[in-house]
Coordinates of C-alpha atoms in Angstrom, one line a residue:
M1 CA -26.8 -5.4 16.2
T2 CA -23.8 -3.5 14.8
R3 CA -21.0 -5.7 13.6
R4 CA -17.6 -5.4 15.3
I5 CA -14.9 -5.1 12.7
A6 CA -11.2 -5.4 13.5
V7 CA -8.8 -3.8 10.9
F8 CA -5.1 -4.6 11.0
S9 CA -2.3 -2.1 9.9
A10 CA 1.4 -2.3 10.5
T11 CA 2.8 0.2 8.0
R12 CA 1.9 3.3 6.0
A13 CA 1.6 1.0 3.0
D14 CA -1.7 -0.3 4.2
L15 CA -2.8 2.6 6.4
W16 CA -2.9 4.9 3.4
P17 CA -5.5 2.9 1.4
L18 CA -7.3 1.8 4.6
T19 CA -8.0 5.3 5.8
P20 CA -10.9 6.1 3.5
L21 CA -12.4 2.7 4.4
L22 CA -12.0 3.4 8.1
R23 CA -13.7 6.8 7.7
A24 CA -16.6 5.2 5.8
M25 CA -16.9 2.5 8.6
V26 CA -17.0 5.1 11.3
A27 CA -19.8 6.9 9.5
D28 CA -21.9 3.8 9.0
E29 CA -23.9 2.7 12.1
R30 CA -24.1 -0.9 10.9
V31 CA -20.4 -1.5 11.8
T32 CA -18.1 -0.6 14.6
P33 CA -14.4 -0.6 13.5
T34 CA -11.3 -1.0 15.7
L35 CA -7.9 -0.4 14.2
L36 CA -5.2 -2.8 15.4
A37 CA -2.0 -0.8 14.9
T38 CA 1.6 -2.1 15.2
G39 CA 4.9 -2.4 13.5
S40 CA 6.3 0.7 11.9
H41 CA 3.4 2.8 13.1
L42 CA 5.1 2.7 16.5
S43 CA 8.6 3.3 15.2
S44 CA 10.2 6.7 15.1
A45 CA 12.6 5.5 12.4
Y46 CA 9.7 5.1 10.1
G47 CA 7.9 8.3 11.0
S48 CA 5.7 7.1 13.9
T49 CA 2.8 7.0 11.5
L50 CA 0.2 6.1 14.1
R51 CA -0.2 9.8 14.8
E52 CA -1.7 10.2 11.3
I53 CA -4.9 8.5 12.5
G54 CA -5.9 11.3 15.0
Q55 CA -8.7 10.8 17.4
W56 CA -11.6 9.8 15.1
I57 CA -11.3 6.0 15.4
D58 CA -10.8 3.5 18.2
V59 CA -7.2 2.4 18.0
V60 CA -5.6 -0.6 19.8
P61 CA -1.8 -0.1 19.7
I62 CA 0.1 -3.4 19.8
D63 CA 3.6 -2.9 21.1
A64 CA 5.7 -4.9 18.7
R65 CA 8.2 -2.2 17.6
L66 CA 10.7 -2.8 14.9
T67 CA 14.4 -3.0 15.8
A68 CA 17.4 -2.0 13.8
D69 CA 17.7 -5.5 12.6
D70 CA 16.1 -5.6 9.1
S71 CA 17.4 -9.0 8.2
P72 CA 14.8 -11.7 7.3
V73 CA 15.4 -13.3 10.8
G74 CA 15.0 -9.9 12.5
L75 CA 11.8 -9.1 10.7
L76 CA 10.5 -12.6 11.3
A77 CA 11.0 -12.0 15.0
A78 CA 9.1 -8.7 14.8
A79 CA 6.3 -10.4 12.8
R80 CA 6.0 -13.1 15.5
R81 CA 5.6 -10.4 18.2
E82 CA 2.9 -8.7 16.1
A83 CA 1.0 -11.9 15.5
E84 CA 1.1 -12.7 19.2
G85 CA -0.2 -9.3 20.1
V86 CA -3.0 -9.5 17.5
A87 CA -3.9 -13.0 18.7
G88 CA -4.3 -11.7 22.3
V89 CA -6.6 -8.8 21.1
L90 CA -8.7 -11.1 18.9
D91 CA -9.1 -13.6 21.7
A92 CA -10.2 -11.0 24.2
T93 CA -12.5 -9.1 21.9
R94 CA -13.8 -11.7 19.4
P95 CA -14.7 -9.4 16.5
D96 CA -17.1 -10.5 13.8
L97 CA -14.6 -10.0 11.0
L98 CA -11.0 -9.0 10.5
V99 CA -10.0 -6.9 7.6
L100 CA -6.5 -7.4 6.1
L101 CA -5.2 -5.4 3.1
G102 CA -2.6 -6.6 0.6
D103 CA 0.5 -8.6 0.9
R104 CA 2.9 -7.5 3.7
Y105 CA 4.8 -10.3 5.4
E106 CA 3.3 -9.4 8.8
L107 CA -0.1 -10.6 7.5
L108 CA 0.8 -14.3 7.5
G109 CA 1.1 -14.6 11.3
V110 CA -2.0 -12.3 11.8
A111 CA -4.0 -14.4 9.4
Q112 CA -2.9 -17.6 11.1
A113 CA -4.0 -16.2 14.5
A114 CA -7.4 -15.3 13.0
L115 CA -7.8 -18.8 11.5
L116 CA -7.1 -20.5 14.8
L117 CA -9.4 -18.2 16.7
R118 CA -12.1 -18.6 14.1
V119 CA -12.4 -15.0 13.1
P120 CA -13.3 -14.7 9.4
I121 CA -10.9 -12.7 7.3
V122 CA -12.0 -10.1 4.7
H123 CA -9.0 -9.6 2.3
L124 CA -8.6 -6.5 0.3
H125 CA -6.6 -6.4 -3.0
G126 CA -6.5 -10.1 -3.4
G127 CA -5.7 -11.3 -7.0
D128 CA -3.2 -8.5 -7.6
V129 CA 0.2 -9.5 -9.0
T130 CA 3.7 -8.2 -8.1
E131 CA 6.1 -10.7 -9.5
G132 CA 9.2 -8.9 -8.3
A133 CA 8.5 -9.2 -4.6
F134 CA 7.8 -12.1 -2.2
D135 CA 4.6 -10.1 -1.4
D136 CA 3.1 -12.0 -4.4
S137 CA 3.2 -15.3 -2.6
I138 CA 2.0 -13.8 0.7
R139 CA -1.0 -12.2 -1.1
H140 CA -2.1 -15.5 -2.7
A141 CA -1.6 -17.3 0.6
I142 CA -3.9 -14.8 2.4
T143 CA -6.5 -15.4 -0.3
K144 CA -6.7 -19.0 0.7
L145 CA -7.0 -18.1 4.4
A146 CA -9.6 -15.5 3.8
S147 CA -13.4 -15.9 3.8
L148 CA -14.3 -12.9 1.7
H149 CA -12.4 -11.0 -1.0
C150 CA -12.8 -7.4 -2.1
C151 CA -10.8 -7.1 -5.3
A152 CA -9.6 -3.9 -7.0
T153 CA -10.3 -5.0 -10.5
E154 CA -12.2 -7.6 -12.5
L155 CA -8.9 -9.2 -13.6
A156 CA -7.9 -9.6 -9.9
A157 CA -11.3 -11.1 -9.1
C158 CA -10.8 -13.6 -12.0
R159 CA -7.4 -14.7 -10.5
V160 CA -9.1 -15.2 -7.1
R161 CA -11.7 -17.4 -8.8
S162 CA -9.0 -19.4 -10.5
M163 CA -7.6 -20.2 -7.0
G164 CA -10.8 -22.1 -6.2
E165 CA -12.6 -19.4 -4.2
E166 CA -16.4 -19.6 -4.4
P167 CA -17.8 -16.8 -6.6
W168 CA -20.2 -15.6 -3.9
R169 CA -17.2 -14.7 -1.7
I170 CA -15.6 -12.5 -4.3
H171 CA -16.6 -8.8 -4.8
V172 CA -15.1 -6.3 -7.2
T173 CA -15.0 -3.1 -5.2
G174 CA -12.1 -1.0 -6.6
A175 CA -9.2 0.3 -4.6
P176 CA -10.2 2.2 -1.4
A177 CA -7.1 4.4 -1.7
L178 CA -8.7 6.2 -4.6
D179 CA -11.8 7.3 -2.6
G180 CA -11.9 11.0 -2.3
L181 CA -8.2 11.2 -3.3
A182 CA -8.4 14.1 -5.8
A183 CA -10.8 16.0 -3.6
R184 CA -8.5 15.7 -0.5
A185 CA -5.5 16.8 -2.5
A186 CA -7.4 19.8 -3.9
A187 CA -8.6 20.8 -0.5
T188 CA -5.2 20.8 1.1
P189 CA -3.7 24.3 1.3
P190 CA -0.2 24.6 -0.3
S191 CA 1.2 25.8 3.1
V192 CA 0.3 22.4 4.6
W193 CA 1.9 20.0 2.1
Q194 CA 4.8 22.3 1.5
E195 CA 5.5 22.4 5.2
A196 CA 5.5 18.6 5.2
I197 CA 8.2 18.5 2.5
G198 CA 10.3 21.3 4.0
G199 CA 9.2 24.3 1.9
P200 CA 8.0 25.1 -1.6
P201 CA 9.6 22.9 -4.3
R202 CA 11.3 24.1 -7.4
H203 CA 10.5 22.6 -10.8
P204 CA 11.0 20.1 -12.3
F205 CA 9.8 18.5 -9.0
G206 CA 9.9 14.8 -8.4
V207 CA 8.7 12.5 -5.6
L208 CA 10.9 9.4 -5.1
T209 CA 10.0 6.2 -3.2
F210 CA 12.1 3.1 -3.6
H211 CA 11.6 -0.2 -1.8
P212 CA 14.0 -3.2 -1.7
P213 CA 12.9 -5.7 -4.5
T214 CA 12.6 -8.6 -2.1
I215 CA 12.8 -11.4 -4.8
A216 CA 16.2 -10.1 -6.0
P217 CA 17.7 -8.0 -3.2
D218 CA 21.1 -8.0 -5.0
R219 CA 19.7 -5.7 -7.6
S220 CA 18.4 -3.2 -5.1
L221 CA 21.3 -0.7 -4.9
A222 CA 22.0 -0.8 -8.6
E223 CA 18.4 0.2 -9.4
L224 CA 18.4 2.8 -6.6
D225 CA 21.7 4.3 -7.9
A226 CA 20.1 4.6 -11.4
V227 CA 17.1 6.4 -9.9
L228 CA 19.3 8.8 -7.9
A229 CA 21.5 9.5 -10.9
A230 CA 18.5 10.3 -13.1
S231 CA 16.8 12.4 -10.3
A232 CA 19.8 14.7 -10.2
R233 CA 18.2 16.3 -13.3
L234 CA 15.3 17.4 -11.1
A235 CA 15.4 20.8 -9.3
T236 CA 13.7 19.4 -6.1
V237 CA 13.4 15.8 -5.1
V238 CA 11.3 14.6 -2.1
A239 CA 12.3 11.1 -1.1
T240 CA 10.2 9.1 1.3
L241 CA 11.7 6.2 3.2
P242 CA 11.1 2.6 2.2
G243 CA 8.9 0.2 4.0
A244 CA 10.3 -2.2 6.7
D245 CA 11.5 -4.9 4.3
P246 CA 14.7 -6.8 4.2
G247 CA 17.4 -4.4 2.9
A248 CA 15.5 -1.2 3.9
R249 CA 18.4 0.0 6.0
A250 CA 20.8 -0.1 3.0
V251 CA 18.3 1.9 1.0
I252 CA 18.0 4.5 3.7
E253 CA 21.8 4.8 4.1
R254 CA 22.2 5.3 0.3
L255 CA 19.6 8.1 0.3
H256 CA 21.4 9.9 3.1
E257 CA 24.7 9.4 1.3
F258 CA 23.3 10.9 -1.9
A259 CA 21.5 13.9 -0.3
P260 CA 24.5 16.2 0.3
S261 CA 25.5 16.0 -3.4
H262 CA 22.1 17.3 -4.6
P263 CA 21.2 20.9 -3.8
D264 CA 17.6 20.2 -3.0
F265 CA 17.2 16.5 -2.2
R266 CA 14.8 16.2 0.8
I267 CA 14.3 13.0 2.8
V268 CA 11.0 12.6 4.6
A269 CA 10.1 9.6 6.7
S270 CA 6.5 9.6 5.7
L271 CA 4.2 12.2 4.1
G272 CA 1.0 10.8 5.5
A273 CA -2.0 12.9 4.5
S274 CA 0.3 15.3 2.6
Y275 CA 1.3 12.5 0.1
A276 CA -1.7 13.1 -2.2
P277 CA -1.4 16.9 -2.6
T278 CA 2.4 16.5 -2.9
V279 CA 2.3 14.1 -5.8
A280 CA -0.6 16.0 -7.3
H281 CA 1.8 19.0 -7.7
A282 CA 4.8 16.9 -8.8
D283 CA 6.1 16.8 -12.3
V284 CA 7.0 13.1 -11.9
V285 CA 7.0 10.2 -9.4
I286 CA 9.9 7.8 -9.6
G287 CA 10.7 4.6 -7.9
N288 CA 9.0 1.2 -7.5
S289 CA 6.1 1.8 -5.1
S290 CA 2.6 0.4 -5.7
S291 CA 1.3 3.9 -5.0
G292 CA 2.9 4.9 -8.3
I293 CA 0.8 2.3 -10.1
V294 CA -2.5 2.6 -8.2
E295 CA -2.9 6.1 -6.8
V296 CA -0.7 8.6 -8.6
P297 CA -2.2 8.1 -12.1
T298 CA -5.5 9.6 -10.7
F299 CA -3.7 13.0 -10.9
G300 CA -2.4 12.5 -14.4
V301 CA 1.1 12.7 -13.1
P302 CA 3.7 10.6 -15.0
V303 CA 5.3 7.7 -13.2
V304 CA 8.7 6.1 -13.8
N305 CA 8.4 2.6 -12.4
V306 CA 11.9 1.0 -12.0
G307 CA 12.7 -2.7 -12.0
D308 CA 10.2 -5.6 -11.8
R309 CA 9.0 -5.2 -8.2
Q310 CA 5.5 -4.2 -9.6
E311 CA 5.7 -6.6 -12.6
G312 CA 2.2 -8.1 -13.3
R313 CA 0.1 -5.2 -12.0
E314 CA -2.3 -3.6 -14.4
R315 CA -0.8 -0.5 -15.8
P316 CA -2.5 2.9 -16.1
A317 CA -1.4 5.0 -19.1
A318 CA 0.7 7.3 -16.8
V319 CA 3.2 4.5 -15.9
L320 CA 6.5 4.3 -17.8
D321 CA 8.5 1.1 -17.1
A322 CA 12.3 1.1 -16.8
R323 CA 12.9 -2.6 -16.2
T324 CA 16.7 -2.2 -16.1
P325 CA 18.8 0.5 -14.6
D326 CA 20.1 1.7 -18.0
R327 CA 16.6 2.6 -19.1
V328 CA 15.7 4.9 -16.1
D329 CA 17.1 8.1 -17.6
A330 CA 15.3 7.7 -20.9
A331 CA 12.0 7.0 -19.1
L332 CA 12.5 10.1 -17.0
T333 CA 13.1 12.1 -20.2
R334 CA 9.8 10.9 -21.6
A335 CA 7.9 11.5 -18.3
L336 CA 9.1 15.2 -18.3
D337 CA 7.9 15.8 -21.9
P338 CA 4.9 18.1 -21.7
A339 CA 3.3 16.3 -24.6
F340 CA 3.3 13.0 -22.7
R341 CA 1.7 14.6 -19.7
A342 CA -0.9 16.2 -21.9
R343 CA -2.0 12.9 -23.2
L344 CA -2.8 11.7 -19.7
E345 CA -5.6 14.2 -19.1
G346 CA -8.9 12.6 -18.6
R347 CA -7.6 9.0 -18.7
P348 CA -9.4 6.7 -16.4
N349 CA -7.7 4.9 -13.5
P350 CA -8.3 1.1 -13.9
Y351 CA -8.2 0.6 -10.1
G352 CA -11.6 2.2 -9.4
D353 CA -14.1 5.0 -9.5
G354 CA -13.7 6.4 -6.0
H355 CA -16.5 4.5 -4.4
A356 CA -14.7 1.4 -3.2
S357 CA -15.2 2.0 0.5
E358 CA -19.0 2.1 0.4
R359 CA -19.0 -1.2 -1.5
I360 CA -16.6 -2.8 1.0
V361 CA -18.7 -1.5 4.0
A362 CA -21.7 -3.1 2.3
V363 CA -19.9 -6.4 2.2
L364 CA -18.9 -6.1 5.9
A365 CA -22.4 -5.2 7.0
E366 CA -24.6 -7.3 4.8
T367 CA -22.8 -10.7 4.2
T368 CA -24.3 -13.5 6.2
L369 CA -21.7 -14.6 8.8
S370 CA -22.9 -18.1 9.3
G371 CA -20.9 -20.5 7.1
L372 CA -18.1 -18.1 6.3
L373 CA -15.4 -20.4 7.8
A374 CA -16.5 -23.6 6.0
K375 CA -14.9 -23.1 2.6
R376 CA -15.3 -25.3 -0.4
F377 CA -12.9 -25.4 -3.4
A378 CA -14.8 -24.2 -6.4
E379 CA -13.5 -26.1 -9.5
V380 CA -12.8 -23.9 -12.5
H381 CA -13.6 -25.6 -15.8

């Protein structure tokens, strides 16, 4: 019998890397996937990103829309509504497995619902480290709640083993976001991605994504101001909105305040499928998004990573760190140096070889389900 797999997504941050996996699952008759979509996917303020899915997969929308309140209490209330909605779906459908990706705060309530309903969790990207965000603690908590782990790198798998997870539960698959990434970007006509960003860009051309650093929110606007000041050197800047984290509204307001002072500063809620071809044609990506660490280096595009939100992640050669605001401008200067970009050609991406989805589908389809919930702590000596 085909296995019924529920996959949870509340934001573009997890939908983007999940999409290649969802397509691989749809194409494999051993599994039947259902996407449980909620959160910012149903919010017009964040681009209503559910429309990016199309009609090729079964989607269950869970109506727990975000409100204008992006305080910790407001987001906690939204997460509670999402968890209750997911619990109802899991209780009614009883899937064989639930796939969770990453470290978003929404995952804690969803994982708790799965635990109580005895639905085994398959966790993607466990063992990653992001010391500058509370996502780090959430990710490790999900590791202990999950039954199976699909890690992006061997180092990440080593960390999961160090948390007492039994070795047979841990698989090094790579990051699914890289699957077919370069091919999709190359196949996208310029007219498509240029329409998504509001017309052809001028060079030097930069893509900017800045999320609130949730461990130290007081540093958020100072870091963003340094990013904006440096980006004034670029002819065209496309800024995507941050994720729904505490402090996101302040970041969005500052972007809109800055835009009129820059002749070609464009704000886009979400680029969706146009993100890959857009960054592939960019001269630099700047900000503090995990996509700059994991996906963008596949294209050999320089990345200026600001602050410590992504501290602890394995670094591809394309990433230049500006850990304090006063270092952003110098990092951008180096990123725009043609000699630096030339050195990136042919460099491998440590996050995978583009075949993660097929490995993950094999885990979903072939792992014996009996005994998954009875976990033992594996001592590390």
